[in-house]
């Protein structure tokens, strides 16, 4: 009988702790599939964040390092400078990457650090129970914006992909989503490219994955996926924001 | 025997360089020594000073608070450190820049117009080395030995062309008499 | 063979680190330790090493964490305000049982403080510094030669005990030049099977981590770590005793304060006062036994510090408060003179403390 679906080798057998309907599971799988497809599990080192994915070190079967909140790009920089032949990736949420770790993110990008960054944007702090994130939408109700995010006092959400694509440093910046099959397929392609870029020494690649948090959004998993389509994607348009090599090829 | 030297002046007068030169000379002579600069923004155009201790024994505190020798390269330095010199110690005064006389009578005083002498040598930035030359003349315990060797150590290869003029400045100071 | 060269303390640390096999340096500019970074910036690219000026102290210490995770020797350096910023990362390094070298060329505080020498980060260095129960091995060089020698030692001890070590220096030690005989190249090859280098598909994955959500596990980890600390306290405490054989007054001082105190001891002896000096070389582990033994013999202690009195607490603890302990201190970048130390000892002699 033909095998039509199996768990990627780069994932362990550990049971995921994520909430039902959470899209972290999908994103973990896409990352693992990319590592499998490129055949680099044995030389890959992942960096886990602080946030819902804090225990990602138990789920990926490659070597893993757990970083302090927001510091994953700095830790990855150390790893890559020490082991330039290895494949180094970080897996970070919006609070980790775009709030407390913004400096580390921007500077790793501007140095064109040859690493792969998986940025999970679900517009909320999940692990601590649903506080406002740097990417929470205007008017979005969270535990710390109970009357809706008021841009007059809490400011605007950060559009990370747009911002980083303004820098000269990074190689590849793309925003994808995992709310339907078509988008998941595209996300898989982009994530694999982000890893391939590193292997080809092209430099800093970041994939922003627009993702859901049914628990803290207070929705059913299905409704959460619709909310991505209706509210998240209009604010965070999908697409490739920067692809230096493609642009250079075009020119040539 | 231990000699405690304090060199003081404006930033840019080569206070630290002069100290470093003395330190290298002591190193070549197998002496124990320490060299401690004042540091930080005050060095940029403000006052700079440098403690050099040369000794036959291991150096304790590297901070010179009671100098045997004071090289005063500007008036604020003389004002600040004149009283600190040990009785019987020696003060070198750049008489081009410092108009007043030393008040104390229990110390040796050597006036030398080092800034003017350096200008006459067409090396206006080397008043420090002119004064060091005079120091070699007056302080026999330090003396004029190993000067060229020490200069080679203290002048980086990149600036090797400045060797001769430094040497002339030292000799100028050594040969100067009022 | 090598000969003595003149070097600034900061440069001596950098060269000694390279000779100890360190090929990765991360830092952020701050006075008075900049010569160290400048030296690394010049040398590292020429020997296939990595110098990286990080965007912050926070980033720098996390880059250190990254390299250390791979099992290689790595260091960062800073001065007091910058070392405060590094505390988060240091706690993680300690919590993940990683070796690394942190250099603190101290300046006056708190806050932005000043740029002149200080020893007021003693508590931060010896009592933990960041959150959680942990220690660093803290070495206190008192000469440019020791800046070099202790750099090599600090790397060795960090590797041996899988924990961060710190050189606790100060502005004078960093800025002064003295003749130094640089240590020979030595790579102390310690097996690091825990390092993340890629599994090579040949072993289970390694995880570098300080997170233990099960309290029983976290408690066990802490207790195990403190068993290691106990062994270190028993075997690695280092100090120098100077004229202590018949001393009646024991000065305790490290770093620049010890240099000044040595002058004071010599002068006091000339006055017929039996003074001696215990110079802690490690301040964690603190040389408790040396202090306790001295407490049996001397009439009083004098703690000479460039702080408002931090090490004095360890002296009181180690001596069991059996003898009076006076404080002779200057702060804010000021440095006590030998005369001030002499005065303080004389006061103890008079019995007023």
PDB file of C-alpha atoms in Angstrom, chain C residues 10-170:
ATOM      1  CA  UNK C  10      42.990  45.040  28.806  1.00  0.00           C
ATOM      2  CA  UNK C  11      45.252  43.975  25.945  1.00  0.00           C
ATOM      3  CA  UNK C  12      46.929  41.309  28.057  1.00  0.00           C
ATOM      4  CA  UNK C  13      43.536  39.690  28.676  1.00  0.00           C
ATOM      5  CA  UNK C  14      42.781  39.685  24.950  1.00  0.00           C
ATOM      6  CA  UNK C  15      46.088  38.136  23.933  1.00  0.00           C
ATOM      7  CA  UNK C  16      45.953  35.585  26.747  1.00  0.00           C
ATOM      8  CA  UNK C  17      42.422  34.605  25.699  1.00  0.00           C
ATOM      9  CA  UNK C  18      43.564  33.997  22.146  1.00  0.00           C
ATOM     10  CA  UNK C  19      46.454  31.891  23.432  1.00  0.00           C
ATOM     11  CA  UNK C  20      43.972  29.937  25.531  1.00  0.00           C
ATOM     12  CA  UNK C  21      42.170  28.961  22.341  1.00  0.00           C
ATOM     13  CA  UNK C  22      39.367  31.512  22.438  1.00  0.00           C
ATOM     14  CA  UNK C  23      38.364  32.361  18.861  1.00  0.00           C
ATOM     15  CA  UNK C  24      35.046  34.055  19.522  1.00  0.00           C
ATOM     16  CA  UNK C  25      34.587  37.444  21.126  1.00  0.00           C
ATOM     17  CA  UNK C  26      31.378  39.483  21.373  1.00  0.00           C
ATOM     18  CA  UNK C  27      31.105  42.883  22.998  1.00  0.00           C
ATOM     19  CA  UNK C  28      29.726  46.374  23.015  1.00  0.00           C
ATOM     20  CA  UNK C  29      31.846  49.509  23.484  1.00  0.00           C
ATOM     21  CA  UNK C  30      32.205  50.890  27.007  1.00  0.00           C
ATOM     22  CA  UNK C  31      34.976  52.685  28.914  1.00  0.00           C
ATOM     23  CA  UNK C  32      37.322  51.587  30.474  1.00  0.00           C
ATOM     24  CA  UNK C  33      37.635  48.227  28.708  1.00  0.00           C
ATOM     25  CA  UNK C  34      37.620  49.281  25.039  1.00  0.00           C
ATOM     26  CA  UNK C  35      41.234  48.296  24.378  1.00  0.00           C
ATOM     27  CA  UNK C  36      40.217  44.673  24.865  1.00  0.00           C
ATOM     28  CA  UNK C  37      37.603  44.822  22.108  1.00  0.00           C
ATOM     29  CA  UNK C  38      39.910  46.831  19.863  1.00  0.00           C
ATOM     30  CA  UNK C  39      42.636  44.207  20.263  1.00  0.00           C
ATOM     31  CA  UNK C  40      40.194  41.431  19.393  1.00  0.00           C
ATOM     32  CA  UNK C  41      38.883  43.369  16.383  1.00  0.00           C
ATOM     33  CA  UNK C  42      42.433  43.591  15.077  1.00  0.00           C
ATOM     34  CA  UNK C  43      43.563  40.046  15.808  1.00  0.00           C
ATOM     35  CA  UNK C  44      40.567  37.777  15.335  1.00  0.00           C
ATOM     36  CA  UNK C  45      40.158  38.216  11.571  1.00  0.00           C
ATOM     37  CA  UNK C  46      43.847  37.355  11.106  1.00  0.00           C
ATOM     38  CA  UNK C  47      43.644  34.045  12.954  1.00  0.00           C
ATOM     39  CA  UNK C  48      40.336  32.817  11.601  1.00  0.00           C
ATOM     40  CA  UNK C  49      38.478  33.932  14.695  1.00  0.00           C
ATOM     41  CA  UNK C  50      35.319  35.906  15.156  1.00  0.00           C
ATOM     42  CA  UNK C  51      35.076  39.425  16.525  1.00  0.00           C
ATOM     43  CA  UNK C  52      31.581  40.813  16.476  1.00  0.00           C
ATOM     44  CA  UNK C  53      30.452  44.152  17.857  1.00  0.00           C
ATOM     45  CA  UNK C  54      26.964  43.302  19.026  1.00  0.00           C
ATOM     46  CA  UNK C  55      23.985  45.648  19.020  1.00  0.00           C
ATOM     47  CA  UNK C  56      23.875  45.569  22.814  1.00  0.00           C
ATOM     48  CA  UNK C  57      25.367  43.908  25.868  1.00  0.00           C
ATOM     49  CA  UNK C  58      22.241  41.796  25.973  1.00  0.00           C
ATOM     50  CA  UNK C  59      22.859  40.502  22.475  1.00  0.00           C
ATOM     51  CA  UNK C  60      26.578  40.025  23.118  1.00  0.00           C
ATOM     52  CA  UNK C  61      26.093  37.717  26.096  1.00  0.00           C
ATOM     53  CA  UNK C  62      23.518  35.706  24.156  1.00  0.00           C
ATOM     54  CA  UNK C  63      25.973  35.291  21.285  1.00  0.00           C
ATOM     55  CA  UNK C  64      28.375  33.992  23.932  1.00  0.00           C
ATOM     56  CA  UNK C  65      25.645  31.557  25.011  1.00  0.00           C
ATOM     57  CA  UNK C  66      25.326  30.405  21.398  1.00  0.00           C
ATOM     58  CA  UNK C  67      29.031  29.736  20.868  1.00  0.00           C
ATOM     59  CA  UNK C  68      29.408  28.116  24.273  1.00  0.00           C
ATOM     60  CA  UNK C  69      26.534  25.777  23.360  1.00  0.00           C
ATOM     61  CA  UNK C  70      28.714  24.453  20.551  1.00  0.00           C
ATOM     62  CA  UNK C  71      31.489  23.638  23.024  1.00  0.00           C
ATOM     63  CA  UNK C  72      33.979  26.290  21.963  1.00  0.00           C
ATOM     64  CA  UNK C  73      35.784  28.785  24.153  1.00  0.00           C
ATOM     65  CA  UNK C  74      34.138  32.186  24.036  1.00  0.00           C
ATOM     66  CA  UNK C  75      34.191  35.440  25.947  1.00  0.00           C
ATOM     67  CA  UNK C  76      32.744  38.899  26.334  1.00  0.00           C
ATOM     68  CA  UNK C  77      33.982  41.929  28.221  1.00  0.00           C
ATOM     69  CA  UNK C  78      32.417  45.072  29.536  1.00  0.00           C
ATOM     70  CA  UNK C  79      32.362  47.486  32.431  1.00  0.00           C
ATOM     71  CA  UNK C  80      29.862  47.776  35.264  1.00  0.00           C
ATOM     72  CA  UNK C  81      26.721  49.215  33.536  1.00  0.00           C
ATOM     73  CA  UNK C  82      27.256  46.836  30.631  1.00  0.00           C
ATOM     74  CA  UNK C  83      27.759  43.876  32.953  1.00  0.00           C
ATOM     75  CA  UNK C  84      24.409  44.680  34.569  1.00  0.00           C
ATOM     76  CA  UNK C  85      22.829  44.297  31.136  1.00  0.00           C
ATOM     77  CA  UNK C  86      24.523  40.947  30.710  1.00  0.00           C
ATOM     78  CA  UNK C  87      23.084  39.514  33.919  1.00  0.00           C
ATOM     79  CA  UNK C  88      20.102  37.911  32.218  1.00  0.00           C
ATOM     80  CA  UNK C  89      22.358  36.017  29.838  1.00  0.00           C
ATOM     81  CA  UNK C  90      24.779  35.074  32.611  1.00  0.00           C
ATOM     82  CA  UNK C  91      21.927  33.543  34.583  1.00  0.00           C
ATOM     83  CA  UNK C  92      20.925  31.482  31.518  1.00  0.00           C
ATOM     84  CA  UNK C  93      24.528  30.409  30.951  1.00  0.00           C
ATOM     85  CA  UNK C  94      24.771  29.291  34.573  1.00  0.00           C
ATOM     86  CA  UNK C  95      21.353  27.621  34.357  1.00  0.00           C
ATOM     87  CA  UNK C  96      22.322  25.712  31.219  1.00  0.00           C
ATOM     88  CA  UNK C  97      25.680  24.689  32.805  1.00  0.00           C
ATOM     89  CA  UNK C  98      27.745  26.333  30.082  1.00  0.00           C
ATOM     90  CA  UNK C  99      31.344  27.535  30.412  1.00  0.00           C
ATOM     91  CA  UNK C 100      32.140  31.100  29.322  1.00  0.00           C
ATOM     92  CA  UNK C 101      34.394  33.970  30.344  1.00  0.00           C
ATOM     93  CA  UNK C 102      32.969  37.351  31.291  1.00  0.00           C
ATOM     94  CA  UNK C 103      35.365  40.216  31.998  1.00  0.00           C
ATOM     95  CA  UNK C 104      34.222  43.135  34.138  1.00  0.00           C
ATOM     96  CA  UNK C 105      36.633  46.084  34.152  1.00  0.00           C
ATOM     97  CA  UNK C 106      34.721  47.874  36.884  1.00  0.00           C
ATOM     98  CA  UNK C 107      33.896  51.570  37.052  1.00  0.00           C
ATOM     99  CA  UNK C 108      32.026  53.606  39.634  1.00  0.00           C
ATOM    100  CA  UNK C 109      28.248  53.264  40.010  1.00  0.00           C
ATOM    101  CA  UNK C 110      25.359  52.988  40.535  1.00  0.00           C
ATOM    102  CA  UNK C 111      23.586  54.028  37.361  1.00  0.00           C
ATOM    103  CA  UNK C 112      25.801  55.548  34.758  1.00  0.00           C
ATOM    104  CA  UNK C 113      28.181  56.357  37.605  1.00  0.00           C
ATOM    105  CA  UNK C 114      31.609  57.355  36.384  1.00  0.00           C
ATOM    106  CA  UNK C 115      34.428  55.893  34.372  1.00  0.00           C
ATOM    107  CA  UNK C 116      37.098  55.761  37.053  1.00  0.00           C
ATOM    108  CA  UNK C 117      38.033  52.526  38.827  1.00  0.00           C
ATOM    109  CA  UNK C 118      35.778  50.865  41.345  1.00  0.00           C
ATOM    110  CA  UNK C 119      35.159  47.545  43.075  1.00  0.00           C
ATOM    111  CA  UNK C 120      31.497  48.122  43.765  1.00  0.00           C
ATOM    112  CA  UNK C 121      30.275  45.195  41.655  1.00  0.00           C
ATOM    113  CA  UNK C 122      31.584  42.739  44.265  1.00  0.00           C
ATOM    114  CA  UNK C 123      28.121  41.688  45.422  1.00  0.00           C
ATOM    115  CA  UNK C 124      26.894  41.355  41.831  1.00  0.00           C
ATOM    116  CA  UNK C 125      29.883  39.189  40.907  1.00  0.00           C
ATOM    117  CA  UNK C 126      30.069  36.982  43.983  1.00  0.00           C
ATOM    118  CA  UNK C 127      26.456  36.556  45.068  1.00  0.00           C
ATOM    119  CA  UNK C 128      24.933  35.664  41.727  1.00  0.00           C
ATOM    120  CA  UNK C 129      24.112  38.879  39.925  1.00  0.00           C
ATOM    121  CA  UNK C 130      21.161  37.695  37.893  1.00  0.00           C
ATOM    122  CA  UNK C 131      18.088  35.780  38.991  1.00  0.00           C
ATOM    123  CA  UNK C 132      18.167  32.338  40.536  1.00  0.00           C
ATOM    124  CA  UNK C 133      20.657  30.406  42.671  1.00  0.00           C
ATOM    125  CA  UNK C 134      24.018  30.320  40.999  1.00  0.00           C
ATOM    126  CA  UNK C 135      27.638  31.385  41.220  1.00  0.00           C
ATOM    127  CA  UNK C 136      30.427  32.393  38.928  1.00  0.00           C
ATOM    128  CA  UNK C 137      34.054  31.571  39.581  1.00  0.00           C
ATOM    129  CA  UNK C 138      35.385  35.078  40.167  1.00  0.00           C
ATOM    130  CA  UNK C 139      39.091  35.858  39.815  1.00  0.00           C
ATOM    131  CA  UNK C 140      40.564  39.207  40.832  1.00  0.00           C
ATOM    132  CA  UNK C 141      43.809  40.087  39.035  1.00  0.00           C
ATOM    133  CA  UNK C 142      46.115  42.583  40.739  1.00  0.00           C
ATOM    134  CA  UNK C 143      48.697  43.069  37.997  1.00  0.00           C
ATOM    135  CA  UNK C 144      48.909  42.984  34.230  1.00  0.00           C
ATOM    136  CA  UNK C 145      50.683  39.645  34.548  1.00  0.00           C
ATOM    137  CA  UNK C 146      47.717  38.288  36.464  1.00  0.00           C
ATOM    138  CA  UNK C 147      45.306  39.750  33.920  1.00  0.00           C
ATOM    139  CA  UNK C 148      46.969  37.403  31.421  1.00  0.00           C
ATOM    140  CA  UNK C 149      47.495  34.384  33.685  1.00  0.00           C
ATOM    141  CA  UNK C 150      44.008  34.472  35.181  1.00  0.00           C
ATOM    142  CA  UNK C 151      42.400  34.682  31.759  1.00  0.00           C
ATOM    143  CA  UNK C 152      43.855  31.291  30.931  1.00  0.00           C
ATOM    144  CA  UNK C 153      42.930  29.957  34.374  1.00  0.00           C
ATOM    145  CA  UNK C 154      39.386  31.303  34.098  1.00  0.00           C
ATOM    146  CA  UNK C 155      38.831  29.440  30.824  1.00  0.00           C
ATOM    147  CA  UNK C 156      40.214  26.223  32.313  1.00  0.00           C
ATOM    148  CA  UNK C 157      38.082  26.425  35.443  1.00  0.00           C
ATOM    149  CA  UNK C 158      34.963  27.289  33.444  1.00  0.00           C
ATOM    150  CA  UNK C 159      35.451  24.244  31.239  1.00  0.00           C
ATOM    151  CA  UNK C 160      36.325  21.996  34.160  1.00  0.00           C
ATOM    152  CA  UNK C 161      33.221  22.873  36.165  1.00  0.00           C
ATOM    153  CA  UNK C 162      30.859  23.730  33.285  1.00  0.00           C
ATOM    154  CA  UNK C 163      30.053  27.179  34.613  1.00  0.00           C
ATOM    155  CA  UNK C 164      30.742  30.799  33.737  1.00  0.00           C
ATOM    156  CA  UNK C 165      33.815  32.462  35.180  1.00  0.00           C
ATOM    157  CA  UNK C 166      34.509  36.125  35.608  1.00  0.00           C
ATOM    158  CA  UNK C 167      37.600  38.282  35.724  1.00  0.00           C
ATOM    159  CA  UNK C 168      36.701  41.043  38.153  1.00  0.00           C
ATOM    160  CA  UNK C 169      39.156  43.806  37.345  1.00  0.00           C
ATOM    161  CA  UNK C 170      38.872  47.571  37.544  1.00  0.00           C
TER     162      UNK C 170
END
